[in-house]
Amino acid sequence: MKLYLVKDGERLVWVAALAHEHMYSYVANTGKFHDNNALRNDFYMERAFTYEPIGPADARRLIRQGVGTLDEEEHSDSLTDWRADPKPLDPTDVLSIAAGYTE
């Protein structure tokens, strides 16, 4: 599992985890990583965002800073879907797996 800081220009958008061609984004509103197909498509094809590889310590710091916090009104549909996600990933598990990742 690889970790990335996803940016839109200078704006920090997501802490993301790539695992087996699935992209998960940390959603601060839920406190979990969720499968994010739109982000996966951007990573592999569109590249509207930039992806900076990071380690677990950086990911933990960015999560504590609130990266991945969405406006409840503006993103209400997405947040409803993510709150109903039957298989969110716990940040502790994601960061632990990423810590053991070697290329």
CSV table of N, CA and C in Angstrom, one decimal:
chain,number,residue,atom,x,y,z
A,1,MET,N,0.9,-1.2,0.0
A,1,MET,CA,0.0,0.0,0.0
A,1,MET,C,0.9,1.2,0.0
A,2,LYS,N,0.7,2.1,-0.9
A,2,LYS,CA,1.4,3.4,-1.0
A,2,LYS,C,0.5,4.5,-0.6
A,3,LEU,N,1.1,5.5,0.1
A,3,LEU,CA,0.4,6.7,0.6
A,3,LEU,C,0.8,7.9,-0.2
A,4,TYR,N,-0.2,8.8,-0.4
A,4,TYR,CA,0.0,10.0,-1.2
A,4,TYR,C,-0.7,11.2,-0.5
A,5,LEU,N,-0.1,12.3,-0.7
A,5,LEU,CA,-0.7,13.6,-0.4
A,5,LEU,C,-1.2,14.1,-1.7
A,6,VAL,N,-2.5,14.3,-1.8
A,6,VAL,CA,-3.2,14.7,-3.0
A,6,VAL,C,-3.4,16.2,-2.9
A,7,LYS,N,-2.9,16.9,-3.9
A,7,LYS,CA,-3.0,18.4,-3.9
A,7,LYS,C,-3.6,18.9,-5.2
A,8,ASP,N,-4.3,20.0,-5.0
A,8,ASP,CA,-4.9,20.8,-6.1
A,8,ASP,C,-4.2,22.2,-6.1
A,9,GLY,N,-3.1,22.3,-6.8
A,9,GLY,CA,-2.2,23.4,-6.7
A,9,GLY,C,-1.5,23.4,-5.4
A,10,GLU,N,-1.7,24.4,-4.5
A,10,GLU,CA,-1.2,24.4,-3.2
A,10,GLU,C,-2.1,23.8,-2.1
A,11,ARG,N,-3.4,23.7,-2.5
A,11,ARG,CA,-4.4,23.2,-1.6
A,11,ARG,C,-4.2,21.7,-1.3
A,12,LEU,N,-4.2,21.3,0.0
A,12,LEU,CA,-4.1,19.9,0.4
A,12,LEU,C,-5.5,19.3,0.3
A,13,VAL,N,-5.7,18.3,-0.5
A,13,VAL,CA,-7.0,17.8,-0.7
A,13,VAL,C,-7.3,16.5,0.1
A,14,TRP,N,-6.4,15.5,-0.1
A,14,TRP,CA,-6.6,14.2,0.5
A,14,TRP,C,-5.3,13.6,1.0
A,15,VAL,N,-5.4,12.7,2.0
A,15,VAL,CA,-4.4,11.7,2.2
A,15,VAL,C,-5.0,10.5,1.6
A,16,ALA,N,-4.2,9.9,0.7
A,16,ALA,CA,-4.8,8.8,-0.1
A,16,ALA,C,-3.9,7.6,0.0
A,17,ALA,N,-4.5,6.4,-0.2
A,17,ALA,CA,-3.8,5.1,-0.1
A,17,ALA,C,-4.1,4.3,-1.4
A,18,LEU,N,-3.1,3.9,-2.0
A,18,LEU,CA,-3.3,3.1,-3.3
A,18,LEU,C,-2.9,1.6,-2.9
A,19,ALA,N,-3.9,0.7,-3.2
A,19,ALA,CA,-3.7,-0.7,-2.9
A,19,ALA,C,-4.4,-1.5,-4.0
A,20,HIS,N,-3.6,-2.2,-4.7
A,20,HIS,CA,-4.1,-3.1,-5.8
A,20,HIS,C,-5.0,-2.4,-6.8
A,21,GLU,N,-4.6,-1.2,-7.2
A,21,GLU,CA,-5.3,-0.4,-8.2
A,21,GLU,C,-6.6,0.2,-7.6
A,22,HIS,N,-6.8,0.2,-6.3
A,22,HIS,CA,-7.9,0.8,-5.7
A,22,HIS,C,-7.3,2.0,-4.9
A,23,MET,N,-8.0,3.2,-5.1
A,23,MET,CA,-7.5,4.4,-4.4
A,23,MET,C,-8.5,4.7,-3.3
A,24,TYR,N,-8.0,4.8,-2.1
A,24,TYR,CA,-8.8,5.2,-0.9
A,24,TYR,C,-8.4,6.6,-0.4
A,25,SER,N,-9.4,7.4,-0.1
A,25,SER,CA,-9.1,8.7,0.4
A,25,SER,C,-9.5,8.7,1.9
A,26,TYR,N,-8.7,9.4,2.7
A,26,TYR,CA,-9.1,9.6,4.1
A,26,TYR,C,-10.1,10.8,4.2
A,27,VAL,N,-11.3,10.5,4.7
A,27,VAL,CA,-12.4,11.4,4.9
A,27,VAL,C,-12.4,11.8,6.4
A,28,ALA,N,-12.0,13.0,6.7
A,28,ALA,CA,-11.9,13.3,8.1
A,28,ALA,C,-13.3,13.3,8.8
A,29,ASN,N,-14.3,13.6,8.0
A,29,ASN,CA,-15.7,13.7,8.6
A,29,ASN,C,-16.1,12.3,9.1
A,30,THR,N,-15.6,11.2,8.5
A,30,THR,CA,-16.0,9.9,9.0
A,30,THR,C,-14.9,9.3,9.8
A,31,GLY,N,-13.6,9.8,9.7
A,31,GLY,CA,-12.5,9.2,10.4
A,31,GLY,C,-12.0,7.9,9.8
A,32,LYS,N,-12.3,7.7,8.5
A,32,LYS,CA,-12.0,6.4,7.8
A,32,LYS,C,-11.5,6.7,6.4
A,33,PHE,N,-10.8,5.7,5.8
A,33,PHE,CA,-10.4,5.7,4.4
A,33,PHE,C,-11.6,5.1,3.7
A,34,HIS,N,-11.9,5.6,2.5
A,34,HIS,CA,-13.0,5.1,1.7
A,34,HIS,C,-12.6,5.0,0.3
A,35,ASP,N,-13.0,3.9,-0.4
A,35,ASP,CA,-12.8,3.7,-1.8
A,35,ASP,C,-13.3,4.9,-2.5
A,36,ASN,N,-12.4,5.5,-3.4
A,36,ASN,CA,-12.7,6.7,-4.1
A,36,ASN,C,-12.4,6.5,-5.6
A,37,ASN,N,-13.4,6.0,-6.3
A,37,ASN,CA,-13.2,5.7,-7.7
A,37,ASN,C,-12.8,6.9,-8.6
A,38,ALA,N,-13.4,8.0,-8.3
A,38,ALA,CA,-13.1,9.3,-9.0
A,38,ALA,C,-11.6,9.6,-8.8
A,39,LEU,N,-11.1,9.5,-7.6
A,39,LEU,CA,-9.7,9.8,-7.4
A,39,LEU,C,-8.8,8.7,-8.1
A,40,ARG,N,-9.2,7.5,-8.1
A,40,ARG,CA,-8.5,6.5,-8.8
A,40,ARG,C,-8.4,6.8,-10.3
A,41,ASN,N,-9.5,7.2,-10.9
A,41,ASN,CA,-9.5,7.6,-12.3
A,41,ASN,C,-8.6,8.8,-12.5
A,42,ASP,N,-8.6,9.7,-11.6
A,42,ASP,CA,-7.7,10.9,-11.7
A,42,ASP,C,-6.2,10.4,-11.7
A,43,PHE,N,-5.9,9.6,-10.7
A,43,PHE,CA,-4.6,9.1,-10.6
A,43,PHE,C,-4.0,8.4,-11.8
A,44,TYR,N,-4.9,7.5,-12.4
A,44,TYR,CA,-4.4,6.8,-13.5
A,44,TYR,C,-4.6,7.4,-14.9
A,45,MET,N,-5.5,8.4,-15.0
A,45,MET,CA,-5.9,8.9,-16.3
A,45,MET,C,-5.8,10.4,-16.4
A,46,GLU,N,-6.6,11.1,-15.6
A,46,GLU,CA,-6.8,12.5,-15.8
A,46,GLU,C,-5.7,13.4,-15.3
A,47,ARG,N,-5.2,13.1,-14.1
A,47,ARG,CA,-4.2,13.9,-13.5
A,47,ARG,C,-4.5,15.4,-13.3
A,48,ALA,N,-5.7,15.7,-12.8
A,48,ALA,CA,-6.1,17.0,-12.5
A,48,ALA,C,-5.4,17.4,-11.1
A,49,PHE,N,-5.2,16.4,-10.3
A,49,PHE,CA,-4.5,16.6,-9.0
A,49,PHE,C,-3.0,16.2,-9.1
A,50,THR,N,-2.2,16.6,-8.2
A,50,THR,CA,-0.8,16.1,-8.1
A,50,THR,C,-0.8,15.1,-6.9
A,51,TYR,N,0.1,14.2,-7.0
A,51,TYR,CA,0.2,13.1,-6.0
A,51,TYR,C,1.7,13.0,-5.5
A,52,GLU,N,1.8,13.4,-4.3
A,52,GLU,CA,3.2,13.4,-3.6
A,52,GLU,C,3.3,12.2,-2.7
A,53,PRO,N,4.2,11.3,-3.0
A,53,PRO,CA,4.4,10.1,-2.1
A,53,PRO,C,4.8,10.6,-0.7
A,54,ILE,N,4.1,10.0,0.3
A,54,ILE,CA,4.4,10.3,1.7
A,54,ILE,C,4.5,9.0,2.5
A,55,GLY,N,5.1,9.1,3.7
A,55,GLY,CA,5.2,8.0,4.6
A,55,GLY,C,4.1,8.0,5.6
A,56,PRO,N,4.0,7.0,6.4
A,56,PRO,CA,3.0,6.9,7.5
A,56,PRO,C,3.0,8.0,8.5
A,57,ALA,N,4.2,8.5,8.8
A,57,ALA,CA,4.3,9.6,9.8
A,57,ALA,C,3.8,10.9,9.2
A,58,ASP,N,4.1,11.2,8.0
A,58,ASP,CA,3.5,12.4,7.3
A,58,ASP,C,2.0,12.2,7.2
A,59,ALA,N,1.5,11.0,6.8
A,59,ALA,CA,0.1,10.8,6.7
A,59,ALA,C,-0.6,11.1,8.0
A,60,ARG,N,-0.1,10.5,9.1
A,60,ARG,CA,-0.6,10.7,10.4
A,60,ARG,C,-0.7,12.2,10.8
A,61,ARG,N,0.4,12.9,10.5
A,61,ARG,CA,0.4,14.4,10.8
A,61,ARG,C,-0.6,15.1,10.0
A,62,LEU,N,-0.8,14.8,8.7
A,62,LEU,CA,-1.7,15.5,7.8
A,62,LEU,C,-3.2,15.2,8.3
A,63,ILE,N,-3.4,13.9,8.7
A,63,ILE,CA,-4.7,13.6,9.2
A,63,ILE,C,-5.1,14.4,10.4
A,64,ARG,N,-4.1,14.5,11.3
A,64,ARG,CA,-4.3,15.3,12.6
A,64,ARG,C,-4.6,16.8,12.2
A,65,GLN,N,-4.0,17.2,11.1
A,65,GLN,CA,-4.2,18.6,10.7
A,65,GLN,C,-5.6,18.8,10.1
A,66,GLY,N,-6.3,17.8,9.7
A,66,GLY,CA,-7.6,17.9,9.2
A,66,GLY,C,-7.7,17.8,7.7
A,67,VAL,N,-6.6,17.4,7.0
A,67,VAL,CA,-6.6,17.2,5.6
A,67,VAL,C,-7.7,16.1,5.3
A,68,GLY,N,-8.6,16.4,4.3
A,68,GLY,CA,-9.6,15.5,4.0
A,68,GLY,C,-11.0,15.8,4.6
A,69,THR,N,-11.0,17.0,5.3
A,69,THR,CA,-12.3,17.5,5.9
A,69,THR,C,-13.1,18.1,4.8
A,70,LEU,N,-14.4,17.6,4.6
A,70,LEU,CA,-15.3,18.2,3.6
A,70,LEU,C,-16.4,19.0,4.2
A,71,ASP,N,-16.8,20.0,3.5
A,71,ASP,CA,-17.9,20.9,3.9
A,71,ASP,C,-19.2,20.0,3.9
A,72,GLU,N,-19.9,19.9,5.0
A,72,GLU,CA,-21.0,19.0,5.2
A,72,GLU,C,-22.2,19.3,4.2
A,73,GLU,N,-22.4,20.6,3.9
A,73,GLU,CA,-23.5,21.0,3.0
A,73,GLU,C,-23.1,20.8,1.5
A,74,GLU,N,-21.9,21.2,1.2
A,74,GLU,CA,-21.4,21.2,-0.2
A,74,GLU,C,-21.2,19.7,-0.7
A,75,HIS,N,-20.9,18.8,0.2
A,75,HIS,CA,-20.5,17.4,-0.1
A,75,HIS,C,-21.5,16.5,0.6
A,76,SER,N,-22.7,16.9,0.8
A,76,SER,CA,-23.6,16.1,1.6
A,76,SER,C,-23.9,14.7,0.9
A,77,ASP,N,-24.0,14.6,-0.4
A,77,ASP,CA,-24.3,13.3,-1.0
A,77,ASP,C,-23.1,12.4,-0.9
A,78,SER,N,-21.9,12.9,-1.1
A,78,SER,CA,-20.7,12.0,-1.0
A,78,SER,C,-20.6,11.6,0.5
A,79,LEU,N,-20.8,12.5,1.4
A,79,LEU,CA,-20.7,12.1,2.8
A,79,LEU,C,-21.7,11.1,3.2
A,80,THR,N,-22.9,11.2,2.7
A,80,THR,CA,-24.0,10.2,3.0
A,80,THR,C,-23.5,8.8,2.5
A,81,ASP,N,-23.0,8.8,1.3
A,81,ASP,CA,-22.5,7.5,0.8
A,81,ASP,C,-21.4,7.0,1.6
A,82,TRP,N,-20.4,7.8,2.0
A,82,TRP,CA,-19.3,7.3,2.7
A,82,TRP,C,-19.7,6.9,4.1
A,83,ARG,N,-20.6,7.6,4.7
A,83,ARG,CA,-21.1,7.2,6.1
A,83,ARG,C,-21.8,5.8,6.0
A,84,ALA,N,-22.4,5.5,4.9
A,84,ALA,CA,-23.0,4.2,4.7
A,84,ALA,C,-22.1,3.1,4.1
A,85,ASP,N,-20.8,3.5,3.9
A,85,ASP,CA,-19.9,2.5,3.4
A,85,ASP,C,-19.7,1.3,4.3
A,86,PRO,N,-20.0,0.1,3.7
A,86,PRO,CA,-19.9,-1.1,4.6
A,86,PRO,C,-18.5,-1.6,4.8
A,87,LYS,N,-17.5,-1.1,4.0
A,87,LYS,CA,-16.2,-1.5,4.2
A,87,LYS,C,-15.1,-0.4,4.2
A,88,PRO,N,-15.3,0.6,5.1
A,88,PRO,CA,-14.3,1.6,5.2
A,88,PRO,C,-13.0,1.0,5.8
A,89,LEU,N,-11.9,1.6,5.6
A,89,LEU,CA,-10.6,1.2,6.2
A,89,LEU,C,-10.2,2.1,7.3
A,90,ASP,N,-9.9,1.4,8.4
A,90,ASP,CA,-9.4,2.2,9.6
A,90,ASP,C,-8.1,2.8,9.3
A,91,PRO,N,-7.8,4.0,9.7
A,91,PRO,CA,-6.5,4.7,9.4
A,91,PRO,C,-5.4,3.9,10.1
A,92,THR,N,-5.6,3.4,11.3
A,92,THR,CA,-4.5,2.6,12.0
A,92,THR,C,-4.1,1.5,11.1
A,93,ASP,N,-5.0,0.7,10.5
A,93,ASP,CA,-4.7,-0.4,9.7
A,93,ASP,C,-4.0,0.0,8.4
A,94,VAL,N,-4.5,1.1,7.8
A,94,VAL,CA,-3.9,1.6,6.5
A,94,VAL,C,-2.4,2.0,6.8
A,95,LEU,N,-2.2,2.8,7.8
A,95,LEU,CA,-0.9,3.3,8.1
A,95,LEU,C,0.1,2.2,8.5
A,96,SER,N,-0.4,1.2,9.2
A,96,SER,CA,0.4,0.0,9.6
A,96,SER,C,0.8,-0.8,8.4
A,97,ILE,N,-0.1,-1.0,7.5
A,97,ILE,CA,0.2,-1.7,6.2
A,97,ILE,C,1.2,-1.0,5.4
A,98,ALA,N,0.9,0.4,5.3
A,98,ALA,CA,1.9,1.2,4.5
A,98,ALA,C,3.3,1.2,5.1
A,99,ALA,N,3.4,1.1,6.4
A,99,ALA,CA,4.7,1.1,7.1
A,99,ALA,C,5.5,-0.1,6.7
A,100,GLY,N,4.8,-1.2,6.4
A,100,GLY,CA,5.5,-2.4,6.0
A,100,GLY,C,5.7,-2.6,4.6
A,101,TYR,N,5.2,-1.6,3.8
A,101,TYR,CA,5.3,-1.7,2.3
A,101,TYR,C,6.8,-1.4,1.8
A,102,THR,N,7.3,-2.3,1.0
A,102,THR,CA,8.5,-2.1,0.3
A,102,THR,C,8.4,-2.4,-1.2
A,103,GLU,N,9.0,-1.6,-2.0
A,103,GLU,CA,8.9,-1.9,-3.4
A,103,GLU,C,9.9,-2.9,-3.8
